[in-house]
Short mmCIF file of C-alpha atoms and ligand atoms in Angstrom, two decimals:
data_model
loop_
_atom_site.label_atom_id
_atom_site.label_comp_id
_atom_site.label_asym_id
_atom_site.label_seq_id
_atom_site.Cartn_x
_atom_site.Cartn_y
_atom_site.Cartn_z
CA MET A 1134 -50.61 75.64 99.02
CA ASN A 1135 -51.84 75.11 102.59
CA TRP A 1136 -51.96 78.27 104.73
CA THR A 1137 -52.11 78.17 108.69
CA GLY A 1138 -53.81 80.88 110.96
CA LYS A 1139 -50.49 82.05 112.18
CA ASP A 1140 -49.35 82.57 108.63
CA MET A 1141 -52.51 84.67 107.90
CA LYS A 1142 -51.80 87.03 110.98
CA GLU A 1143 -48.30 87.57 109.85
CA LEU A 1144 -49.44 88.48 106.36
CA GLY A 1145 -52.17 91.14 107.22
CA ILE A 1146 -55.25 92.11 105.08
CA GLU A 1147 -53.28 93.04 102.01
CA GLY A 1148 -51.43 89.97 102.22
CA VAL A 1149 -54.70 87.93 102.52
CA SER A 1150 -56.25 89.53 99.43
CA SER A 1151 -53.17 88.92 97.32
CA LEU A 1152 -53.31 85.32 98.53
CA VAL A 1153 -56.94 85.08 97.51
CA GLU A 1154 -55.97 86.35 94.11
CA GLU A 1155 -53.13 83.98 94.02
CA ASN A 1156 -55.50 81.23 95.00
CA GLU A 1157 -57.93 82.12 92.37
CA MET A 1158 -55.18 82.04 89.78
CA LEU A 1159 -54.05 78.72 91.01
CA ARG A 1160 -57.54 77.35 90.74
CA GLN A 1161 -57.69 78.65 87.29
CA GLU A 1162 -54.36 76.97 86.44
CA VAL A 1163 -55.62 73.73 88.01
CA ARG A 1164 -58.69 73.84 85.80
CA VAL A 1165 -56.64 74.50 82.70
CA ALA A 1166 -54.24 71.84 83.73
CA ARG A 1167 -57.08 69.39 84.27
CA GLU A 1168 -58.49 70.12 80.87
CA ALA A 1169 -55.07 69.79 79.26
CA GLY A 1170 -54.44 66.55 81.16
CA GLU A 1171 -57.63 65.12 79.76
CA ILE A 1172 -56.70 66.08 76.24
CA THR A 1173 -53.13 64.66 76.71
CA ALA A 1174 -54.56 61.41 77.98
CA GLN A 1175 -56.83 61.20 75.02
CA LEU A 1176 -53.87 61.86 72.75
CA VAL A 1177 -51.83 59.17 74.51
CA VAL A 1178 -54.75 56.77 74.15
CA SER A 1179 -55.13 57.47 70.49
CA GLN A 1180 -51.35 57.32 69.88
CA PHE A 1181 -51.32 54.02 71.77
CA GLU A 1182 -54.15 52.80 69.56
CA GLN A 1183 -52.24 53.77 66.38
CA THR A 1184 -49.14 52.15 67.59
CA GLU A 1185 -51.17 49.05 68.35
CA GLU A 1186 -52.52 49.06 64.83
CA ALA A 1187 -49.07 49.65 63.28
CA LEU A 1188 -47.71 46.76 65.40
CA GLN A 1189 -50.52 44.61 64.22
CA ARG A 1190 -49.76 45.45 60.57
CA LEU A 1191 -46.06 44.83 61.15
CA HIS A 1192 -46.82 41.47 62.76
CA ILE A 1193 -48.93 40.48 59.73
CA ALA A 1194 -46.24 41.63 57.33
CA ASN A 1195 -43.66 39.68 59.33
CA ALA A 1196 -45.71 36.60 59.29
CA GLN A 1197 -46.30 36.95 55.57
CA ARG A 1198 -42.58 37.47 54.92
CA GLN A 1199 -41.79 34.40 57.11
CA ALA A 1200 -44.41 32.41 55.15
CA VAL A 1201 -43.02 33.52 51.75
CA PHE A 1202 -39.45 32.70 52.82
CA ASP A 1203 -40.42 29.36 54.19
CA ALA A 1204 -42.52 28.50 51.12
CA ALA A 1205 -39.30 28.61 49.17
CA SER A 1206 -38.31 25.35 50.87
CA GLN A 1207 -35.77 24.53 48.14
CA MET A 1208 -34.00 27.82 48.67
CA SER A 1209 -31.83 28.71 51.62
CA ILE A 1210 -32.45 32.33 52.79
CA ILE A 1211 -30.23 33.63 55.49
CA ALA A 1212 -30.23 37.19 56.83
CA THR A 1213 -27.61 38.73 59.07
CA ASP A 1214 -27.30 41.90 61.08
CA GLU A 1215 -24.68 44.47 60.44
CA LYS A 1216 -22.07 42.42 62.38
CA GLY A 1217 -22.83 39.27 60.36
CA MET A 1218 -24.82 37.49 63.10
CA ILE A 1219 -27.62 35.39 61.70
CA ILE A 1220 -31.02 36.92 62.41
CA PHE A 1221 -33.09 34.95 59.95
CA PHE A 1222 -32.85 31.32 58.83
CA ASN A 1223 -35.67 29.98 56.66
CA THR A 1224 -37.02 26.44 56.25
CA GLY A 1225 -35.03 26.02 53.04
CA ALA A 1226 -31.81 26.88 54.89
CA LYS A 1227 -32.75 24.29 57.59
CA ASN A 1228 -33.47 21.62 54.99
CA LEU A 1229 -30.30 22.29 53.01
CA LEU A 1230 -27.78 22.90 55.79
CA GLY A 1231 -29.18 20.60 58.48
CA TYR A 1232 -29.06 23.19 61.27
CA SER A 1233 -32.16 24.18 63.37
CA GLU A 1234 -33.21 27.85 63.63
CA ALA A 1235 -32.46 27.77 67.35
CA GLU A 1236 -28.86 26.72 66.75
CA VAL A 1237 -27.99 29.49 64.42
CA VAL A 1238 -30.23 32.57 64.91
CA GLY A 1239 -28.36 35.03 67.16
CA LYS A 1240 -25.63 32.45 67.78
CA MET A 1241 -23.45 32.22 64.68
CA THR A 1242 -22.47 33.89 61.37
CA PRO A 1243 -22.84 32.13 57.98
CA LEU A 1244 -19.00 31.51 57.85
CA PRO A 1245 -19.24 27.83 58.92
CA PHE A 1246 -21.46 27.05 55.95
CA HIS A 1247 -18.56 27.90 53.59
CA LEU A 1248 -15.30 26.33 52.51
CA GLU A 1249 -12.32 28.28 53.95
CA SER A 1250 -10.47 27.98 50.52
CA GLU A 1251 -13.41 29.50 48.60
CA LEU A 1252 -13.71 32.43 51.07
CA VAL A 1253 -9.96 33.06 50.76
CA GLU A 1254 -10.11 32.89 46.95
CA ARG A 1255 -13.14 35.26 46.79
CA GLY A 1256 -11.48 37.59 49.33
CA ARG A 1257 -8.35 37.67 47.16
CA GLU A 1258 -10.45 38.57 44.11
CA LEU A 1259 -12.22 41.39 45.87
CA SER A 1260 -9.00 42.68 47.41
CA GLU A 1261 -7.50 42.95 43.93
CA GLU A 1262 -10.58 44.77 42.65
CA LEU A 1263 -10.83 47.23 45.52
CA GLY A 1264 -7.14 47.63 46.35
CA ARG A 1265 -7.69 46.87 50.06
CA PRO A 1266 -7.70 43.63 52.04
CA VAL A 1267 -11.05 41.82 52.14
CA SER A 1268 -11.49 38.62 54.22
CA GLY A 1269 -13.91 36.69 56.38
CA LEU A 1270 -17.42 38.10 56.74
CA ASP A 1271 -16.32 41.17 54.89
CA VAL A 1272 -16.52 39.05 51.71
CA PHE A 1273 -20.26 38.97 52.06
CA PHE A 1274 -20.68 42.63 52.92
CA VAL A 1275 -18.38 43.82 50.14
CA SER A 1276 -20.04 41.55 47.69
CA ALA A 1277 -23.47 42.86 48.69
CA LEU A 1278 -22.29 46.46 48.43
CA GLN A 1279 -20.96 46.00 44.93
CA GLY A 1280 -24.50 46.81 43.81
CA ARG A 1281 -24.43 44.57 40.73
CA PRO A 1282 -25.60 41.05 40.16
CA ASN A 1283 -23.18 38.88 42.12
CA THR A 1284 -24.81 35.52 41.66
CA ARG A 1285 -22.07 32.90 41.65
CA GLU A 1286 -21.39 29.33 42.54
CA TRP A 1287 -20.33 28.44 46.09
CA THR A 1288 -19.85 25.24 47.95
CA TYR A 1289 -22.15 24.90 50.99
CA VAL A 1290 -21.04 22.67 53.88
CA LYS A 1291 -23.78 20.93 55.75
CA ARG A 1292 -23.87 20.32 59.45
CA ASP A 1293 -22.65 16.69 58.88
CA GLY A 1294 -19.70 17.97 56.70
CA THR A 1295 -21.31 17.02 53.37
CA GLN A 1296 -20.63 19.52 50.65
CA PHE A 1297 -22.84 20.53 47.74
CA LEU A 1298 -22.98 23.24 45.07
CA VAL A 1299 -25.23 26.21 45.41
CA GLU A 1300 -25.91 29.32 43.31
CA MET A 1301 -25.98 32.15 45.75
CA SER A 1302 -26.78 35.86 45.50
CA ILE A 1303 -25.95 38.29 48.27
CA THR A 1304 -27.97 41.46 48.76
CA ALA A 1305 -27.47 44.32 51.15
CA VAL A 1306 -30.32 45.01 53.67
CA ARG A 1307 -30.60 48.74 54.47
CA GLY A 1308 -32.32 50.68 57.27
CA PRO A 1309 -34.59 53.70 56.78
CA ASP A 1310 -31.45 55.98 56.66
CA ALA A 1311 -30.05 53.83 53.82
CA ALA A 1312 -27.24 52.56 56.09
CA ILE A 1313 -26.42 48.90 55.74
CA THR A 1314 -28.07 46.78 58.48
CA GLY A 1315 -27.07 43.38 57.25
CA VAL A 1316 -26.90 41.04 54.28
CA LEU A 1317 -29.39 38.55 52.77
CA CYS A 1318 -27.90 35.44 51.24
CA ALA A 1319 -30.28 33.56 48.96
CA ALA A 1320 -28.86 30.16 47.73
CA MET A 1321 -30.20 27.41 45.62
CA ASP A 1322 -28.98 23.79 45.54
CA ILE A 1323 -27.71 23.19 41.96
CA THR A 1324 -26.38 19.67 42.49
CA ALA A 1325 -29.11 18.17 40.26
CA ARG A 1326 -28.72 20.80 37.59
CA LYS A 1327 -24.89 20.27 37.60
CA GLN A 1328 -25.46 16.61 37.36
CA THR A 1329 -27.82 17.10 34.44
CA GLU A 1330 -25.33 19.49 32.80
CA GLU A 1331 -22.56 16.93 33.35
CA GLU A 1332 -24.72 14.20 31.95
CA LEU A 1333 -25.58 16.48 28.95
CA ARG A 1334 -21.97 17.35 28.44
CA GLY A 1335 -21.02 13.64 28.58
CA TYR A 1336 -23.85 12.83 26.18
CA GLN A 1337 -22.73 15.69 23.84
CA GLU A 1338 -19.11 14.36 23.98
CA HIS A 1339 -20.43 10.91 23.28
CA LEU A 1340 -22.38 12.31 20.34
CA GLU A 1341 -19.38 14.23 19.07
CA ASP A 1342 -17.30 11.02 19.41
CA LEU A 1343 -19.98 9.08 17.49
CA VAL A 1344 -20.16 11.71 14.77
CA GLU A 1345 -16.25 11.68 14.53
CA GLU A 1346 -16.34 7.90 14.42
CA ARG A 1347 -19.00 7.87 11.80
CA THR A 1348 -17.21 10.54 9.78
CA SER A 1349 -14.01 8.56 9.75
CA ASP A 1350 -15.96 5.36 8.97
CA LEU A 1351 -17.58 7.25 6.11
CA GLU A 1352 -14.24 8.60 4.93
CA ALA A 1353 -12.71 5.15 5.06
CA ALA A 1354 -15.73 3.77 3.16
CA ASN A 1355 -15.51 6.56 0.68
CA LYS A 1356 -11.78 5.89 0.09
CA LYS A 1357 -12.56 2.20 -0.25
CA LEU A 1358 -15.26 2.98 -2.79
CA VAL A 1359 -12.94 5.27 -4.80
CA ARG A 1360 -10.30 2.48 -4.72
CA GLU A 1361 -12.89 -0.07 -5.77
CA ILE A 1362 -14.18 2.18 -8.63
CA ALA A 1363 -10.60 2.71 -9.82
CA GLU A 1364 -9.95 -1.08 -9.59
CA ARG A 1365 -13.20 -1.83 -11.49
CA LYS A 1366 -12.31 0.71 -14.17
CA ARG A 1367 -8.83 -0.84 -14.47
CA MET A 1368 -10.40 -4.32 -14.70
CA PHE A 1369 -12.90 -3.11 -17.25
CA GLU A 1370 -10.14 -1.60 -19.38
CA GLN A 1371 -8.14 -4.83 -19.03
CA LEU A 1372 -11.23 -6.86 -20.00
CA GLN A 1373 -11.81 -4.64 -23.04
CA GLN A 1374 -8.14 -5.12 -24.06
CA THR A 1375 -8.34 -8.87 -23.52
CA GLN A 1376 -11.51 -8.97 -25.58
CA GLN A 1377 -9.85 -7.01 -28.41
CA GLU A 1378 -6.90 -9.33 -28.24
CA LEU A 1379 -9.17 -12.38 -28.27
CA VAL A 1380 -10.98 -11.05 -31.41
CA GLN A 1381 -7.61 -10.46 -32.96
CA LYS A 1382 -6.41 -13.89 -32.07
CA GLU A 1383 -9.57 -15.49 -33.41
CA ARG A 1384 -9.11 -13.63 -36.70
CA LEU A 1385 -5.47 -14.67 -36.86
CA ALA A 1386 -6.25 -18.21 -35.98
CA SER A 1387 -8.92 -18.59 -38.66
CA VAL A 1388 -6.79 -16.73 -41.22
CA GLY A 1389 -3.82 -18.88 -40.19
CA GLN A 1390 -5.76 -22.10 -40.85
CA LEU A 1391 -7.03 -20.77 -44.17
CA ALA A 1392 -3.66 -19.53 -45.13
CA ALA A 1393 -2.02 -22.80 -44.34
CA GLY A 1394 -4.62 -24.74 -46.37
CA VAL A 1395 -4.50 -22.30 -49.36
CA ALA A 1396 -0.75 -22.01 -49.32
CA HIS A 1397 -0.28 -25.73 -49.38
CA GLU A 1398 -2.69 -26.10 -52.29
CA ILE A 1399 -1.37 -23.22 -54.30
CA ASN A 1400 2.37 -23.49 -53.67
CA ASN A 1401 2.95 -26.58 -55.79
CA PRO A 1402 0.93 -25.44 -58.87
CA LEU A 1403 2.77 -22.06 -58.68
CA GLY A 1404 6.07 -23.96 -58.67
CA THR A 1405 4.94 -25.85 -61.76
CA ILE A 1406 3.81 -22.62 -63.54
CA LEU A 1407 7.10 -20.97 -62.69
CA LEU A 1408 9.09 -23.93 -63.95
CA PHE A 1409 7.23 -24.23 -67.21
CA ALA A 1410 7.09 -20.46 -67.84
CA ASP A 1411 10.79 -20.23 -67.30
CA ALA A 1412 11.48 -23.16 -69.57
CA MET A 1413 9.27 -21.55 -72.31
CA ARG A 1414 11.01 -18.16 -71.87
CA LYS A 1415 14.43 -19.77 -72.33
CA GLU A 1416 13.15 -21.15 -75.72
CA THR A 1417 12.09 -17.70 -77.01
CA SER A 1418 14.57 -15.36 -78.66
CA GLU A 1419 15.51 -11.80 -77.63
CA GLY A 1420 12.89 -9.22 -78.82
CA ASP A 1421 10.22 -11.84 -79.17
CA GLN A 1422 6.82 -10.51 -77.77
CA LYS A 1423 6.19 -13.89 -76.20
CA ARG A 1424 9.42 -13.57 -74.19
CA GLU A 1425 8.03 -10.23 -72.58
CA ASP A 1426 4.70 -11.95 -71.87
CA LEU A 1427 6.35 -14.93 -70.31
CA LYS A 1428 8.45 -12.57 -68.15
CA THR A 1429 5.27 -10.98 -66.89
CA ILE A 1430 3.88 -14.44 -66.09
CA ILE A 1431 7.14 -15.30 -64.25
CA ASP A 1432 7.16 -11.95 -62.28
CA GLU A 1433 3.49 -12.30 -61.31
CA THR A 1434 4.06 -15.95 -60.28
CA ILE A 1435 7.03 -14.94 -58.11
CA ARG A 1436 4.76 -12.33 -56.46
CA CYS A 1437 2.21 -15.02 -55.88
CA LYS A 1438 4.82 -17.32 -54.43
CA ASN A 1439 5.87 -14.34 -52.08
CA ILE A 1440 2.32 -13.95 -50.90
CA VAL A 1441 2.07 -17.65 -50.32
CA SER A 1442 5.34 -17.77 -48.39
CA GLY A 1443 3.98 -14.85 -46.33
CA LEU A 1444 0.80 -16.83 -45.66
CA LEU A 1445 2.92 -19.88 -44.71
CA ASN A 1446 5.00 -17.75 -42.39
CA PHE A 1447 1.80 -16.46 -40.83
CA ALA A 1448 0.42 -19.97 -40.42
CA ARG A 1449 3.68 -21.39 -39.05
CA GLN A 1450 4.29 -18.58 -36.53
CA GLN A 1451 2.70 -20.42 -33.59
CA GLU A 1452 5.66 -22.69 -33.17
CA VAL A 1453 8.33 -21.13 -30.98
CA LEU A 1454 11.83 -22.55 -30.97
CA ALA A 1455 13.11 -20.54 -28.00
CA GLN A 1456 16.79 -20.21 -27.19
CA GLU A 1457 19.10 -17.63 -25.63
CA VAL A 1458 19.23 -14.63 -27.98
CA ASP A 1459 21.58 -11.66 -27.88
CA LEU A 1460 18.91 -9.11 -28.68
CA HIS A 1461 21.31 -6.32 -29.75
CA ALA A 1462 23.27 -8.62 -31.99
CA LEU A 1463 20.03 -9.89 -33.60
CA ILE A 1464 18.80 -6.34 -34.28
CA GLU A 1465 22.23 -5.47 -35.74
CA GLU A 1466 22.06 -8.45 -38.00
CA VAL A 1467 18.65 -7.38 -39.31
CA ILE A 1468 19.89 -3.77 -39.87
CA GLN A 1469 22.86 -5.07 -41.89
CA GLN A 1470 20.63 -7.25 -43.94
CA LEU A 1471 18.19 -4.38 -44.74
CA GLN A 1472 20.61 -1.51 -45.17
CA VAL A 1473 21.91 -2.83 -48.51
CA ARG A 1474 18.41 -2.51 -49.86
CA ARG A 1475 17.44 0.53 -52.05
CA GLU A 1476 14.54 1.47 -49.74
CA PHE A 1477 17.11 2.16 -46.97
CA GLU A 1478 19.60 4.20 -48.89
CA GLY A 1479 18.54 7.60 -47.49
CA VAL A 1480 17.58 6.20 -44.11
CA SER A 1481 19.89 6.69 -41.12
CA ILE A 1482 19.38 4.30 -38.22
CA VAL A 1483 20.15 5.40 -34.73
CA ARG A 1484 20.73 2.81 -32.03
CA GLU A 1485 20.02 3.64 -28.38
CA PHE A 1486 20.73 0.26 -26.86
CA SER A 1487 20.78 -0.16 -23.09
CA PRO A 1488 24.16 -1.57 -22.08
CA SER A 1489 22.69 -3.37 -19.09
CA LEU A 1490 20.52 -5.50 -21.34
CA SER A 1491 21.89 -9.02 -21.94
CA SER A 1492 20.25 -11.95 -23.71
CA ILE A 1493 16.64 -13.00 -23.68
CA GLN A 1494 14.94 -16.21 -24.42
CA ALA A 1495 13.12 -16.21 -27.83
CA ASP A 1496 12.83 -17.76 -31.28
CA PRO A 1497 15.56 -15.85 -33.21
CA GLY A 1498 14.00 -16.51 -36.61
CA GLN A 1499 10.68 -15.14 -35.50
CA LEU A 1500 12.24 -12.13 -33.83
CA LYS A 1501 14.12 -11.30 -37.00
CA GLN A 1502 10.84 -11.40 -38.84
CA VAL A 1503 9.39 -8.88 -36.34
CA PHE A 1504 12.24 -6.42 -36.81
CA VAL A 1505 12.36 -6.82 -40.58
CA ASN A 1506 8.66 -6.10 -40.82
CA LEU A 1507 8.72 -3.12 -38.49
CA LEU A 1508 11.84 -1.55 -40.13
CA ASP A 1509 10.40 -2.28 -43.55
CA ASN A 1510 7.21 -0.37 -42.65
CA ALA A 1511 9.20 2.47 -41.13
CA ALA A 1512 11.39 2.96 -44.25
CA ASP A 1513 8.22 2.77 -46.41
CA ALA A 1514 6.46 5.43 -44.28
CA MET A 1515 9.49 7.79 -44.85
CA ASP A 1516 9.70 7.09 -48.56
CA GLY A 1517 13.29 6.02 -48.05
CA ARG A 1518 14.41 9.32 -46.42
CA GLY A 1519 14.54 9.98 -42.66
CA THR A 1520 15.66 8.52 -39.34
CA ILE A 1521 14.74 5.34 -37.56
CA THR A 1522 15.63 5.25 -33.91
CA ILE A 1523 15.78 1.83 -32.18
CA THR A 1524 15.75 1.98 -28.34
CA THR A 1525 16.10 -0.92 -25.98
CA ARG A 1526 15.77 -0.99 -22.18
CA ALA A 1527 15.19 -3.45 -19.39
CA MET A 1528 11.96 -2.45 -17.69
CA ASP A 1529 12.60 -4.70 -14.68
CA ARG A 1530 14.39 -7.96 -14.24
CA ARG A 1531 11.66 -9.74 -16.13
CA GLN A 1532 10.89 -7.66 -19.23
CA VAL A 1533 12.54 -5.76 -22.05
CA GLU A 1534 11.11 -2.88 -24.09
CA ILE A 1535 12.12 -2.15 -27.68
CA ASN A 1536 10.94 1.06 -29.39
CA ILE A 1537 11.16 1.54 -33.12
CA SER A 1538 10.48 5.14 -34.10
CA ASP A 1539 10.41 6.72 -37.56
CA THR A 1540 10.05 10.25 -38.84
CA GLY A 1541 7.59 9.17 -41.47
CA ARG A 1542 4.09 10.16 -42.55
CA GLY A 1543 2.30 8.74 -39.52
CA ILE A 1544 -0.89 6.72 -39.27
CA PRO A 1545 -4.33 8.30 -39.39
CA GLU A 1546 -6.43 7.76 -36.28
CA GLU A 1547 -9.01 5.63 -38.10
CA ASN A 1548 -6.40 3.12 -39.27
CA LEU A 1549 -4.81 2.54 -35.88
CA SER A 1550 -7.33 -0.05 -34.83
CA ARG A 1551 -7.00 -2.01 -38.10
CA LEU A 1552 -3.20 -2.17 -38.34
CA PHE A 1553 -2.82 -5.68 -37.02
CA THR A 1554 -5.73 -7.09 -39.04
CA PRO A 1555 -4.57 -9.53 -41.77
CA PHE A 1556 -4.56 -8.04 -45.23
CA PHE A 1557 -4.90 -4.46 -44.04
CA THR A 1558 -2.65 -2.40 -46.19
CA THR A 1559 -2.60 1.17 -47.55
CA LYS A 1560 0.15 0.26 -50.04
CA PRO A 1561 -0.77 0.19 -53.76
CA MET A 1562 -1.77 -3.04 -55.39
CA GLY A 1563 1.12 -5.40 -55.74
CA LYS A 1564 3.29 -3.62 -53.16
CA GLY A 1565 2.12 -5.05 -49.85
CA THR A 1566 0.12 -7.97 -48.67
CA GLY A 1567 -1.02 -6.35 -45.39
CA LEU A 1568 0.20 -9.44 -43.49
CA GLY A 1569 3.37 -7.89 -42.08
CA LEU A 1570 1.95 -6.54 -38.84
CA SER A 1571 -0.42 -9.41 -38.28
CA ILE A 1572 2.55 -11.76 -38.47
CA VAL A 1573 4.44 -9.44 -36.01
CA TYR A 1574 1.44 -9.38 -33.67
CA GLY A 1575 1.17 -13.21 -33.76
CA ILE A 1576 4.90 -13.67 -32.96
CA ILE A 1577 4.85 -11.19 -30.08
CA LYS A 1578 1.78 -12.87 -28.64
CA VAL A 1579 3.18 -16.42 -28.75
CA HIS A 1580 6.27 -14.93 -26.94
CA ARG A 1581 3.75 -13.59 -24.28
CA GLY A 1582 4.73 -10.02 -25.07
CA GLN A 1583 2.90 -6.85 -26.00
CA ILE A 1584 2.88 -4.55 -28.97
CA SER A 1585 1.48 -1.06 -29.10
CA VAL A 1586 1.67 1.97 -31.47
CA HIS A 1587 1.79 5.71 -31.01
CA SER A 1588 1.54 7.87 -34.07
CA GLN A 1589 0.86 11.40 -35.19
CA VAL A 1590 0.15 12.17 -38.84
CA GLY A 1591 3.03 14.08 -40.40
CA GLN A 1592 5.25 13.54 -37.36
CA GLY A 1593 6.11 9.89 -37.26
CA THR A 1594 5.34 6.56 -35.60
CA THR A 1595 6.58 4.53 -32.76
CA PHE A 1596 5.97 0.85 -32.26
CA THR A 1597 6.65 -0.41 -28.73
CA VAL A 1598 7.41 -4.04 -28.18
CA THR A 1599 7.68 -5.65 -24.75
CA LEU A 1600 9.00 -9.15 -24.34
CA PRO A 1601 9.58 -11.38 -21.25
CA MET A 1602 13.20 -12.13 -20.70
CA ARG A 1603 12.41 -15.73 -19.94
CA TYR A 1604 10.29 -17.55 -22.47
CA SER A 1605 7.47 -19.67 -20.98
CA ALA A 1606 5.50 -21.79 -23.32
CA GLY A 1607 2.26 -21.79 -21.20
CA PRO A 1608 -0.91 -23.04 -22.87
CA SER A 1609 -0.47 -23.64 -26.55
CA SER A 1610 -1.91 -21.09 -28.97
CA ARG A 1611 -4.52 -23.57 -30.00
CA GLU A 1612 -5.76 -23.65 -26.32
CA GLU A 1613 -5.78 -19.91 -26.32
CA THR A 1614 -8.33 -19.60 -29.12
CA PRO A 1615 -11.44 -17.78 -27.85
CA SER A 1616 -13.70 -20.79 -28.25
CA SER A 1617 -11.57 -22.89 -25.94
CA LEU A 1618 -11.15 -19.99 -23.47
CA ILE A 1619 -14.89 -19.38 -23.28
CA GLY A 1620 -15.88 -23.02 -23.39
N1 ATP B 2567 5.78 2.83 -39.52
C1 ATP B 2567 4.60 3.10 -40.14
N2 ATP B 2567 4.25 4.30 -40.54
C2 ATP B 2567 3.11 4.55 -41.19
N3 ATP B 2567 2.20 3.59 -41.49
C3 ATP B 2567 2.51 2.34 -41.18
C4 ATP B 2567 3.74 1.95 -40.47
N4 ATP B 2567 3.73 0.65 -40.22
C5 ATP B 2567 2.57 0.20 -40.79
N5 ATP B 2567 1.84 1.15 -41.38
C6 ATP B 2567 0.56 0.99 -42.00
O1 ATP B 2567 0.00 -0.22 -41.71
C7 ATP B 2567 -0.36 -0.96 -42.84
C8 ATP B 2567 -0.16 -2.38 -42.56
O2 ATP B 2567 1.14 -2.71 -42.42
P1 ATP B 2567 1.58 -4.19 -42.64
O3 ATP B 2567 3.02 -4.28 -42.42
O4 ATP B 2567 0.69 -5.10 -41.96
O5 ATP B 2567 1.29 -4.38 -44.15
P2 ATP B 2567 1.99 -3.69 -45.42
O6 ATP B 2567 3.24 -3.11 -44.89
O7 ATP B 2567 1.04 -2.82 -46.00
O8 ATP B 2567 2.25 -4.93 -46.28
P3 ATP B 2567 3.45 -5.97 -46.16
O9 ATP B 2567 3.98 -5.81 -44.78
O10 ATP B 2567 2.83 -7.24 -46.40
O11 ATP B 2567 4.45 -5.52 -47.13
C9 ATP B 2567 0.59 -0.37 -43.87
O12 ATP B 2567 0.02 -0.50 -45.13
C10 ATP B 2567 0.67 1.15 -43.48
O13 ATP B 2567 -0.42 1.80 -43.97
MG1 MG B 2568 4.63 -4.28 -43.76
#
């Protein structure tokens, strides 16, 4: 405060002393104030220095962050402020999206980098989840605020319009008061990965196709193999059967030749024996011992002649005089012929003839021999008591089947394979020659038919004969002998 002389006069002495006091106080205050000012200045300086240091640290941290973000050149990192305006755009974002930092920072939001359709779709999903409408930039903020991993695939649109797939995670950026100050979108180009996945999937599908193809190939090969095995088994069985038949035929052929020779040589002497024995018997008187002896000679000679005629039948059977034969009439004729015999007295014969069966081509004399032999054997097996059933049927247009079943004693397993062998018999000496079935077999074979037998001891036996309806001579039986077949 500046005082003038006039002012002093007006104040008086008391006034002056109080002014002096006041002045002293002011001086005091000024001193205090100066000291305080110095302290404040020092404080300001030190605070300034601290701020400088903090700024320095912040600058370094910023540079480091920028370096880290830029180092991730394959990853696009975009940060926005709370309004969605881009405030950070790293080198990766520049590389992937084709925009410069200057074009985007502070000038645009990330919306142009996205497909409108995907934003709408994601907005719709979030709207449904939250129960309120979410669209546009809000999609990013709401996603970021969801607070859980929200990495998902998005389509990014480059500056030139090209589109590519990215995997993007959105994180909320918060200020010191935890309030949201923006979002950080980190995205990675997954085109290559997708392509690899696609190729892998394609390769896998190709592999699956290959496996399927191979499996069906294998299945087909397996089926073929099974078929081939079955076919081979069938052929093997057929071969075995043919072999057995050939062995049988060979036996028959050699026995036939022998029989023809022996029969020819023996038949005439037998006739002479019979003639003379009968003449001698006629010369003896009743009760004479010689008469009995001569009867025995005659009986035995007749038996020999029967055997010989059987052998001749066997030897002659190869010749077939085929003609149309009414099969049922022929069987009936044989039945009538046999039924008068004592062996058939207690035997009832059941006929199950197929009405659709007409005539067949065969040698009637030989066919009769077949049925006589089979019916004879059947009656014998039943000891003259039981039922014989004769069944006929047309198997197809080319073959007939005749079954002759009896209710007799049956055939033991071990005899089944020897039945058709010449001279095999179980009948007591003098009762059977064992030629019956081998003659039957020979006749059926020259007619190109088949014969088989099923039997169970104590139950009965069934002989099954199949014959072709049309007779075909084919190669002669001589040509069919094993040596000529093999040679
Ligand atoms: N229906 C049948 N039931 C049981 N055994 C049978 C039957 N047919 C044949 N056999 C058996 O087969 C053997 C051979 O028969 P095959 O007709 O060849 O000769 P055989 O009857 O003994 O003599 P032959 O026929 O010369 O009088 C018979 O002895 C008998 O043991
Ligand atoms: Mg017999």
